[in-house]
Coordinates of C-alpha atoms (C1' of nucleotides) in Angstrom, one line a residue:
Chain A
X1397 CA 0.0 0.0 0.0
X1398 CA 2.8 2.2 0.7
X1399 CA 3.5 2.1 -3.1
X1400 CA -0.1 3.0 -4.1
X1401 CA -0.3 5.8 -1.6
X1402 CA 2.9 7.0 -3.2
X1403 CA 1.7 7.2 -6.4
X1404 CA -2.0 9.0 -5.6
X1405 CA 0.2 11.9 -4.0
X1406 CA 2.9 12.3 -7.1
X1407 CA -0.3 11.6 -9.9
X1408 CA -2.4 14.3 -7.5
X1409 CA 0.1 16.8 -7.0
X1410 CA 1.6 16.8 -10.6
X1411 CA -1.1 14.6 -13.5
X1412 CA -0.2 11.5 -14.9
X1413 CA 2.1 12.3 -17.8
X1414 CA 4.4 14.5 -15.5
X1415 CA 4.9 12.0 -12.8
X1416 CA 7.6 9.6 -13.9
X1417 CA 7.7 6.0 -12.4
X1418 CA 10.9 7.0 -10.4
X1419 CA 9.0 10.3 -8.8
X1420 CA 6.9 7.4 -7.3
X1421 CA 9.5 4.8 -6.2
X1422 CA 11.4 7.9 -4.7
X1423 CA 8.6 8.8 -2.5
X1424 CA 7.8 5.4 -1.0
X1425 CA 11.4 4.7 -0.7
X1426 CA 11.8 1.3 -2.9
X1427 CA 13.1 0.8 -6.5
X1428 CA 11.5 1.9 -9.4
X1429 CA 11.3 -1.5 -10.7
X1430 CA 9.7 -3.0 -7.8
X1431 CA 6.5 -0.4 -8.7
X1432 CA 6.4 -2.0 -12.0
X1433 CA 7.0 -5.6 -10.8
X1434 CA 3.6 -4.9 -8.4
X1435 CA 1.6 -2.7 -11.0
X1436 CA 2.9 -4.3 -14.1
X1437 CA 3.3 -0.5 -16.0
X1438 CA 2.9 3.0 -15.0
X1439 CA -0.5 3.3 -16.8
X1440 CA -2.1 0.3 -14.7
X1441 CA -0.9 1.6 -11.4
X1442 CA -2.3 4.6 -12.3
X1443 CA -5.7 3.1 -12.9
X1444 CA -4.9 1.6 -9.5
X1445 CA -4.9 4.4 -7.7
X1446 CA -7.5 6.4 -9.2
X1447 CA -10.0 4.0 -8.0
X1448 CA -12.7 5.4 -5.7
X1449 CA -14.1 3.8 -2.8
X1450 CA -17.4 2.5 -4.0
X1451 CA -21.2 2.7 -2.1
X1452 CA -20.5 6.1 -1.7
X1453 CA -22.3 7.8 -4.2
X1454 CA -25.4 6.3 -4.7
X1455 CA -26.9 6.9 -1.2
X1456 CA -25.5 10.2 -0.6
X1457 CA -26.4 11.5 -4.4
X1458 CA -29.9 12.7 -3.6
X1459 CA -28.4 14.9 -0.6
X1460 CA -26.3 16.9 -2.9
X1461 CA -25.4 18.8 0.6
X1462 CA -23.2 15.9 1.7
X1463 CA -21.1 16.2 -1.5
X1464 CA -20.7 19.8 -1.9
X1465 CA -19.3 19.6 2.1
X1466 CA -17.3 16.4 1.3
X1467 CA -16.1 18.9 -1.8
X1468 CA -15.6 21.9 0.3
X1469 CA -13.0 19.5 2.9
X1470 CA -9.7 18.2 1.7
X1471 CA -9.8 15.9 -1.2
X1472 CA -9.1 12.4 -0.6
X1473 CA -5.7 11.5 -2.3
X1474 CA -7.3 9.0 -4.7
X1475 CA -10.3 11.9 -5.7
X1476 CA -7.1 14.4 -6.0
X1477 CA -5.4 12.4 -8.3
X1478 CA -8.4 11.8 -10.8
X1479 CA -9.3 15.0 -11.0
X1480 CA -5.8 16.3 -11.7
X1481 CA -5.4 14.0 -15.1
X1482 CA -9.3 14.3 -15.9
X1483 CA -8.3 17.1 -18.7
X1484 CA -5.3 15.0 -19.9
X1485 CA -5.5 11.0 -19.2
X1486 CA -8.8 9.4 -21.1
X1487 CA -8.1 6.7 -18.5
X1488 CA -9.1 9.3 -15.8
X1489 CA -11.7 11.1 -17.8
X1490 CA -13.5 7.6 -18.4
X1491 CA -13.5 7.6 -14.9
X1492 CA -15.0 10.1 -13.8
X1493 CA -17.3 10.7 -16.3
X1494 CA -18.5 7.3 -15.1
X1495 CA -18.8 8.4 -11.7
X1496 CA -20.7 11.9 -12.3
X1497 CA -22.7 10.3 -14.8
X1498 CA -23.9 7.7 -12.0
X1499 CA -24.5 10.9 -9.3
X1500 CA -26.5 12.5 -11.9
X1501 CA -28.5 9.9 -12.6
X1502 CA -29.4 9.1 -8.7
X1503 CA -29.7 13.1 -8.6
X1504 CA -31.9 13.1 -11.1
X1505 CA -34.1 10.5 -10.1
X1506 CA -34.8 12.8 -6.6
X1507 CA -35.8 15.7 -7.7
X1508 CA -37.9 14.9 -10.9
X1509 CA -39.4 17.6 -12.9
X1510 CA -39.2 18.8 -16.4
X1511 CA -35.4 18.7 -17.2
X1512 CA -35.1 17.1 -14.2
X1513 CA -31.4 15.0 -15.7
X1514 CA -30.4 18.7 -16.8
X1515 CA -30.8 20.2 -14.0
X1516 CA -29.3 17.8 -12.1
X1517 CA -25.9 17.5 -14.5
X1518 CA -25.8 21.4 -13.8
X1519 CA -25.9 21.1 -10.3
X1520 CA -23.3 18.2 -10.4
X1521 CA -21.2 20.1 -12.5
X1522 CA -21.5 23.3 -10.5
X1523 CA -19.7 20.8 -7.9
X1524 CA -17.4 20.1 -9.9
X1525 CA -16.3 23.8 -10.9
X1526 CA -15.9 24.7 -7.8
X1527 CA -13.9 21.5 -6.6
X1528 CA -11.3 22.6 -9.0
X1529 CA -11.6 26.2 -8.5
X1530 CA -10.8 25.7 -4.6
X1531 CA -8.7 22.6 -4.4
X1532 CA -6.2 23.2 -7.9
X1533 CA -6.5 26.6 -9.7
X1534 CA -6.7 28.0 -5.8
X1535 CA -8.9 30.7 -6.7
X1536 CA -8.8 34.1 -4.5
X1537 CA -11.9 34.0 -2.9
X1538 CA -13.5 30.1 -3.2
X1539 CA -9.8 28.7 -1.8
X1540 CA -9.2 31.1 1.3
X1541 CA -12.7 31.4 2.6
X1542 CA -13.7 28.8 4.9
X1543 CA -15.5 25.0 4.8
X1544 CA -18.9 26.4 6.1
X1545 CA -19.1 29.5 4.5
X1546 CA -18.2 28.1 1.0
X1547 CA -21.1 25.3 1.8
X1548 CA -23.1 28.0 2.9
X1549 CA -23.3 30.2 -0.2
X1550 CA -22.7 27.1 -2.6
X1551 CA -26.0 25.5 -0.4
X1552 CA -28.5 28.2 -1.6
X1553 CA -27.0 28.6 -5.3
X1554 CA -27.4 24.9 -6.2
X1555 CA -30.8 24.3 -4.2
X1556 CA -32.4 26.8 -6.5
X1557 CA -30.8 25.8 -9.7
X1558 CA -31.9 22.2 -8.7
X1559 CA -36.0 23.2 -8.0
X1560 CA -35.6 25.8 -11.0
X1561 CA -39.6 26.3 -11.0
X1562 CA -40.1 28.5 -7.8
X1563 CA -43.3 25.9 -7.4
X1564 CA -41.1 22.6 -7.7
X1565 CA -40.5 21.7 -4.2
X1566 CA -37.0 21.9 -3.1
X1567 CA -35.5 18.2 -2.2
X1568 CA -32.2 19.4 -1.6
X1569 CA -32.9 22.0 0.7
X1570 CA -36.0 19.9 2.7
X1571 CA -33.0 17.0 3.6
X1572 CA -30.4 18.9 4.6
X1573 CA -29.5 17.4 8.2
X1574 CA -28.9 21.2 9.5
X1575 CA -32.1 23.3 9.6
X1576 CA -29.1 26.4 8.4
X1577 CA -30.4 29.4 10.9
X1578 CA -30.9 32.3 8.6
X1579 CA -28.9 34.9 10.7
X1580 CA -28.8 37.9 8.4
X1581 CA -24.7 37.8 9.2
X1582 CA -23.8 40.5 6.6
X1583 CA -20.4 41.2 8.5
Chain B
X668 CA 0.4 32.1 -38.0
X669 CA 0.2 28.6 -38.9
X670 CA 2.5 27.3 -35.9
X671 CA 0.3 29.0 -33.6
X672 CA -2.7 27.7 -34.5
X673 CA -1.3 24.2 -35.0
X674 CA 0.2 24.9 -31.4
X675 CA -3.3 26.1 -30.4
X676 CA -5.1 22.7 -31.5
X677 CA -2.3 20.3 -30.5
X678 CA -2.3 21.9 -26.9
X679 CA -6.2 21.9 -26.8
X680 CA -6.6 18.2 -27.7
X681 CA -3.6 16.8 -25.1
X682 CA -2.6 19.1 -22.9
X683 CA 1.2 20.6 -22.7
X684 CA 3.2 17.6 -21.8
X685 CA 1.5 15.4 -23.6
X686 CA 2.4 17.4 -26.9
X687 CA 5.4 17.2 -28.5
X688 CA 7.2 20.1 -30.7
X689 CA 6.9 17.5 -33.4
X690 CA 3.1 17.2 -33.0
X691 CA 3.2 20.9 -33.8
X692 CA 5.4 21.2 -36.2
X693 CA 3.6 18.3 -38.4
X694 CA 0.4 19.5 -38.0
X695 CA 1.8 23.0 -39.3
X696 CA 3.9 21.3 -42.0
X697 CA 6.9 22.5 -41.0
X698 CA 10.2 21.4 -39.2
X699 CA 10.1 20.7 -35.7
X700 CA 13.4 23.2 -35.3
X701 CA 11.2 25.8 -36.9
X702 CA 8.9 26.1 -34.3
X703 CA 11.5 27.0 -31.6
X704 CA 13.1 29.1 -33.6
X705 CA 10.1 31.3 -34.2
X706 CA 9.2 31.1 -30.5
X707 CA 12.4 30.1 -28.6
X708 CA 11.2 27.4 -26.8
X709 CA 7.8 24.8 -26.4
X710 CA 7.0 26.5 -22.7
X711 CA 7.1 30.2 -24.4
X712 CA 5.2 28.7 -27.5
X713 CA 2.5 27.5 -25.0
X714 CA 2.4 31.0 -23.2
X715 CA 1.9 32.8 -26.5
X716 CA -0.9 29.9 -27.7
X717 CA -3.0 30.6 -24.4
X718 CA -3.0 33.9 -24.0
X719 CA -6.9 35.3 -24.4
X720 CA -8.0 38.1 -26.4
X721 CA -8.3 40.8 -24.1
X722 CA -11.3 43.7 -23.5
X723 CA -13.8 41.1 -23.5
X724 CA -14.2 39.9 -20.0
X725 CA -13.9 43.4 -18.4
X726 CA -17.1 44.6 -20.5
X727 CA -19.2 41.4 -20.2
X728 CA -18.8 40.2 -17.1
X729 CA -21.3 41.4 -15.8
X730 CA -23.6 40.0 -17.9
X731 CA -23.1 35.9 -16.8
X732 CA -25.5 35.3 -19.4
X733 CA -23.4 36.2 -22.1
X734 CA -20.2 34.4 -21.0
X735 CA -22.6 31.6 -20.3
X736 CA -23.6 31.5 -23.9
X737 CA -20.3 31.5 -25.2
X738 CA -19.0 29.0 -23.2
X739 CA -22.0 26.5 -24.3
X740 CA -20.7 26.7 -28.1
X741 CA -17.6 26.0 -29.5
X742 CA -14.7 27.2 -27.3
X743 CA -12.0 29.1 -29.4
X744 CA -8.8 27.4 -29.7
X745 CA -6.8 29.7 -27.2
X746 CA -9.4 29.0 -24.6
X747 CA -9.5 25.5 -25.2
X748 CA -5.6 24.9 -25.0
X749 CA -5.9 26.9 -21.3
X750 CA -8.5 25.4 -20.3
X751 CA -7.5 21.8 -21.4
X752 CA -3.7 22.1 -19.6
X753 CA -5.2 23.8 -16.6
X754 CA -4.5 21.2 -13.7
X755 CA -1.2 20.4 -14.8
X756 CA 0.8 23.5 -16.4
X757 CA 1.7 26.1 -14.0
X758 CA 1.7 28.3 -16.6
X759 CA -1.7 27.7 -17.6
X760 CA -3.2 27.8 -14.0
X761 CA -1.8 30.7 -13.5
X762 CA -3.0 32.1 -16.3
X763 CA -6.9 31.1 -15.9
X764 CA -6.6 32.1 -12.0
X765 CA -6.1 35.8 -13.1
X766 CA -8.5 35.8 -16.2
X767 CA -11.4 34.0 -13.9
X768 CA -10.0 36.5 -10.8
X769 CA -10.8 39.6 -12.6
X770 CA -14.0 38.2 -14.1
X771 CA -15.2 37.6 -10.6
X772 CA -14.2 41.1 -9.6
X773 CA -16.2 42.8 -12.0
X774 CA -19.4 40.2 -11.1
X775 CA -18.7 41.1 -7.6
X776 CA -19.0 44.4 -8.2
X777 CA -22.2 44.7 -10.0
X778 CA -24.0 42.3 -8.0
X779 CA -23.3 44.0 -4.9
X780 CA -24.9 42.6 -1.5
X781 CA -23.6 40.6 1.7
X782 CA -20.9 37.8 0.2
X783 CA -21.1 39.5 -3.1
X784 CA -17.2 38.3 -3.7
X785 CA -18.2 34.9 -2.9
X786 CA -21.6 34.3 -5.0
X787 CA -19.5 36.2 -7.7
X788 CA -17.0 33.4 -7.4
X789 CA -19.8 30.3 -6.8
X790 CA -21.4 31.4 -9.9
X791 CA -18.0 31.9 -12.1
X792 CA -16.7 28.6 -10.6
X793 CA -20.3 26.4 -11.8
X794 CA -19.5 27.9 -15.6
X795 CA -15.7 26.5 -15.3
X796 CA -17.3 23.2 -14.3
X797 CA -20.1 23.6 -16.7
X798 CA -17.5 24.3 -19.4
X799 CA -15.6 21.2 -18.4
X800 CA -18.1 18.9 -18.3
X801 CA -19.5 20.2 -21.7
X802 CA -16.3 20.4 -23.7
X803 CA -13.5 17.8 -22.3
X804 CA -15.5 15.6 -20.1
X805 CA -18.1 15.1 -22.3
X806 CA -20.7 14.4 -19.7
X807 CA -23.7 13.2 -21.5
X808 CA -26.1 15.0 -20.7
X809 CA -24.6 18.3 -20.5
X810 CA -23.0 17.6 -23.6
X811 CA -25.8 16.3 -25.4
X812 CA -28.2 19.0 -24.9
X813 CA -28.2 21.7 -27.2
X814 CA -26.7 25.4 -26.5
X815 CA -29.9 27.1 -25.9
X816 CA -31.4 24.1 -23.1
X817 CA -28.0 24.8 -21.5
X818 CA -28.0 28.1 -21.7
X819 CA -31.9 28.0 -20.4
X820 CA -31.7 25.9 -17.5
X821 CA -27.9 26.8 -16.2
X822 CA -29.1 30.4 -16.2
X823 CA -32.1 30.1 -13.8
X824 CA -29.5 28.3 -11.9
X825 CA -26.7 30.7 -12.0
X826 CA -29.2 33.9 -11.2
X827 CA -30.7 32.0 -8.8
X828 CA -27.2 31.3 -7.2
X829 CA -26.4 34.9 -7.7
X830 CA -29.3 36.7 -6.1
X831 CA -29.3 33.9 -3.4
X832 CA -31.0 36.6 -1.1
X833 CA -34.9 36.5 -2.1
X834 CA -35.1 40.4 -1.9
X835 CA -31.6 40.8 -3.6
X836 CA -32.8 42.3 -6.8
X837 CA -31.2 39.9 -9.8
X838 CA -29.0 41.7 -12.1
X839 CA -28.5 38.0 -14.2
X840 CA -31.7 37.7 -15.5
X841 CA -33.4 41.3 -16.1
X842 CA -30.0 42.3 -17.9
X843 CA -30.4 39.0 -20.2
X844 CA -31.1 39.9 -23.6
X845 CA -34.1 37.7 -24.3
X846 CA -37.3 37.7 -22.3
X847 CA -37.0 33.5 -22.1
X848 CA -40.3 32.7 -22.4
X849 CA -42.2 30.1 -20.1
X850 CA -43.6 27.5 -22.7
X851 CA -43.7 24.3 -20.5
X852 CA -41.8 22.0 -22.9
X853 CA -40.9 19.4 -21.0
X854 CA -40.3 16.6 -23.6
Chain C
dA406 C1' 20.8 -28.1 6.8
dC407 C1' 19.5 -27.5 2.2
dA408 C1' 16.7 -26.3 -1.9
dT409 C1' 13.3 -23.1 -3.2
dT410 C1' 10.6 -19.4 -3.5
dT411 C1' 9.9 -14.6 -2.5
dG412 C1' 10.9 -9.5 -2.3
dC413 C1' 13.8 -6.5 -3.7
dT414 C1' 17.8 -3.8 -6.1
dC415 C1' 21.2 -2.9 -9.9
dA416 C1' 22.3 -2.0 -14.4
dA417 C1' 21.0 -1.5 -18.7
dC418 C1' 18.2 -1.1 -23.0
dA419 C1' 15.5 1.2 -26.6
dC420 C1' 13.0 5.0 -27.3
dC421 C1' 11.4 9.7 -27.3
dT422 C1' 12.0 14.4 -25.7
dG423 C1' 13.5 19.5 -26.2
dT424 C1' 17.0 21.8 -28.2
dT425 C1' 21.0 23.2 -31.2
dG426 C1' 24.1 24.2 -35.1
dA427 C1' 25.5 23.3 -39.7
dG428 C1' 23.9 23.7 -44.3
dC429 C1' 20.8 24.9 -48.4
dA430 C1' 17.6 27.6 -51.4
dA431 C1' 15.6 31.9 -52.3
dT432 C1' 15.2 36.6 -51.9
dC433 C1' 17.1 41.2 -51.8
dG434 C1' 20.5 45.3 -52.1
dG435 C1' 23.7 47.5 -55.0
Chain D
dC236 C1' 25.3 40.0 -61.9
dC237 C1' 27.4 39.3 -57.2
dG238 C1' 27.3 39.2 -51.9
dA239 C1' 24.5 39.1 -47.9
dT240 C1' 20.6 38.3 -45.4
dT241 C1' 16.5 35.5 -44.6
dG242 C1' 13.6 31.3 -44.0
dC243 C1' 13.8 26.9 -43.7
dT244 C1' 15.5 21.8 -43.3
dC245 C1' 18.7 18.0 -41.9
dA246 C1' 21.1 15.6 -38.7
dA247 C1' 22.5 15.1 -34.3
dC248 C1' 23.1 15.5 -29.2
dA249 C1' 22.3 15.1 -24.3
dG250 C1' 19.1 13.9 -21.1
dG251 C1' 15.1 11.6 -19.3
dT252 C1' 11.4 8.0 -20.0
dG253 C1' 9.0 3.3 -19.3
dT254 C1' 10.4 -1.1 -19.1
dT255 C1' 13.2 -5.5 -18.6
dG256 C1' 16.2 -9.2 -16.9
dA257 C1' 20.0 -10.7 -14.1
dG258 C1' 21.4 -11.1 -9.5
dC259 C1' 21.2 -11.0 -4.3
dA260 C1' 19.4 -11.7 0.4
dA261 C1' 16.0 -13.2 3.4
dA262 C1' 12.3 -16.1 4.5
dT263 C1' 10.1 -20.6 3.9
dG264 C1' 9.2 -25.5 3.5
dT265 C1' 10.8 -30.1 4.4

DNA sequence: ACATTTGCTCAACACCTGTTGAGCAATCGG
DNA sequence: CCGATTGCTCAACAGGTGTTGAGCAAATGT
């Protein structure tokens, strides 16, 4: 495991075509052929470690809150390192195209409506904006401010892009845990 | 000319390390030592193929609308090489962090309100991911759908997101062009 | 105690990369 | 009509890449 944990930090700090197989044996401290003699090539240890941890997704899809807070936290290294080479590995795009496409559908499913798989792939990918905007480009103001304000603001924009028709009733919002106390904190 | 372009699509469809000088320089029809001795070397060839015409954002930002609509078409080749190397070039992330930096500024700015900076930033950071999962990721749904569904449902979601105070007045939609009207299409 | 398997390292290969400098054809100045 | 500058190609280099196979040391089985 020490190898695979390795290679989630290299492929998550620098993308899969700029880590070489000898950044990774480095870090966990073996030789570089040893990582090929467990992972058989670069390209299969890197499928390897951009596996996510599965069950996740499709019981907490329908409370888009739990994402977007799971989002708003530190990445898990595997998550990290699939997002970096989703722009530049098709083995990582497939990926996670796979897995948004499942949250979408789960989403989807929830809220129903006209446009209901729309609405929810604009929600999902809202997420996904601002996972990268905080967690790799570092944007000014979505990477300094913090955790709960981020979920805060992020909360109310997708719950009304997700019920869209002001009469549509608002799952996302309804089953949230927190009841979110509407303190007009303007400070 | 020709390089740049070439440089522009090369970059766009694999990302900066993944292209080669010689990738370039084939697609232009040239010789790979041609290339860097019109622009020195592939890192300042990548720099010149990214940069963005400027003027635009300053004047349109504040209408989200528009720079939703253009990112639901085609993205032009300079975009799409930044965009596409953007978790894995410094150069690039740097470059799209002061581009979407200023954009939110200007948002910010018209919006106004309590957290105007940050609702500025939500809204900017669900058009990167909408971009994303539209152009590279190739979502299906999102990019399945035509322009003007996209641009329909991600902007209720995006003024939504913006006013995210019910009294807030919303800037997004009255300044939209087009009235949008209401048919209930929902085949 | 010995043979065998295992876990690992060392050294090297073949390939591809960015980059460079010599050379060639054409254009231009006089 | 000649010399010089330009625009380009050819060939090559030095360095880094993924990958491989030989070898070594410790553990294991009997």
């Amino acid at each position: 495991m020490r190898i695979l944990d390795a290679a989630r930090q290299e492929f998550g700090d620098r993308g899969f075509a700029a880590t070489t197989v000898r950044d990774i044996a480095r870090r966990a401290g073996v030789d570089p052929s040893l990582v090929l003699q467990h992972y058989g090539s670069k390209a299969a240890l890197f499928t390897a470690a951009i596996q996510l941890p599965a069950g996740e997704p499709s019981e907490a899809a329908e409370h888009l809150a739990e994402v977007l807070k799971v989002r708003a936290g530190p990445l898990p290294p595997e998550m990290r390192a699939l997002v970096r080479s989703m722009l530049t590995a098709p083995e990582a795009s497939d990926a996670l195209r796979g897995h948004l496409d499942e949250r979408i559908a789960n989403l989807a499913a929830a809220i129903g409506g006209p446009d209901a798989e729309l609405r929810a792939a604009v929600a999902v990918s809202s997420i996904l904006g601002l996972t990268v905007a905080r967690h790799f480009l570092r944007l000014r103001c979505v990477s300094s401010v913090s955790d709960d304000d981020l979920v805060r603001v992020a909360s109310r924009a997708l719950s009304a892009g997700l019920a869209a028709l002001p009469s549509q009733p608002n799952h996302f919002e309804a089953e949230s845990e927190a009841p979110q106390r509407d303190d007009g904190d303007a400070g």
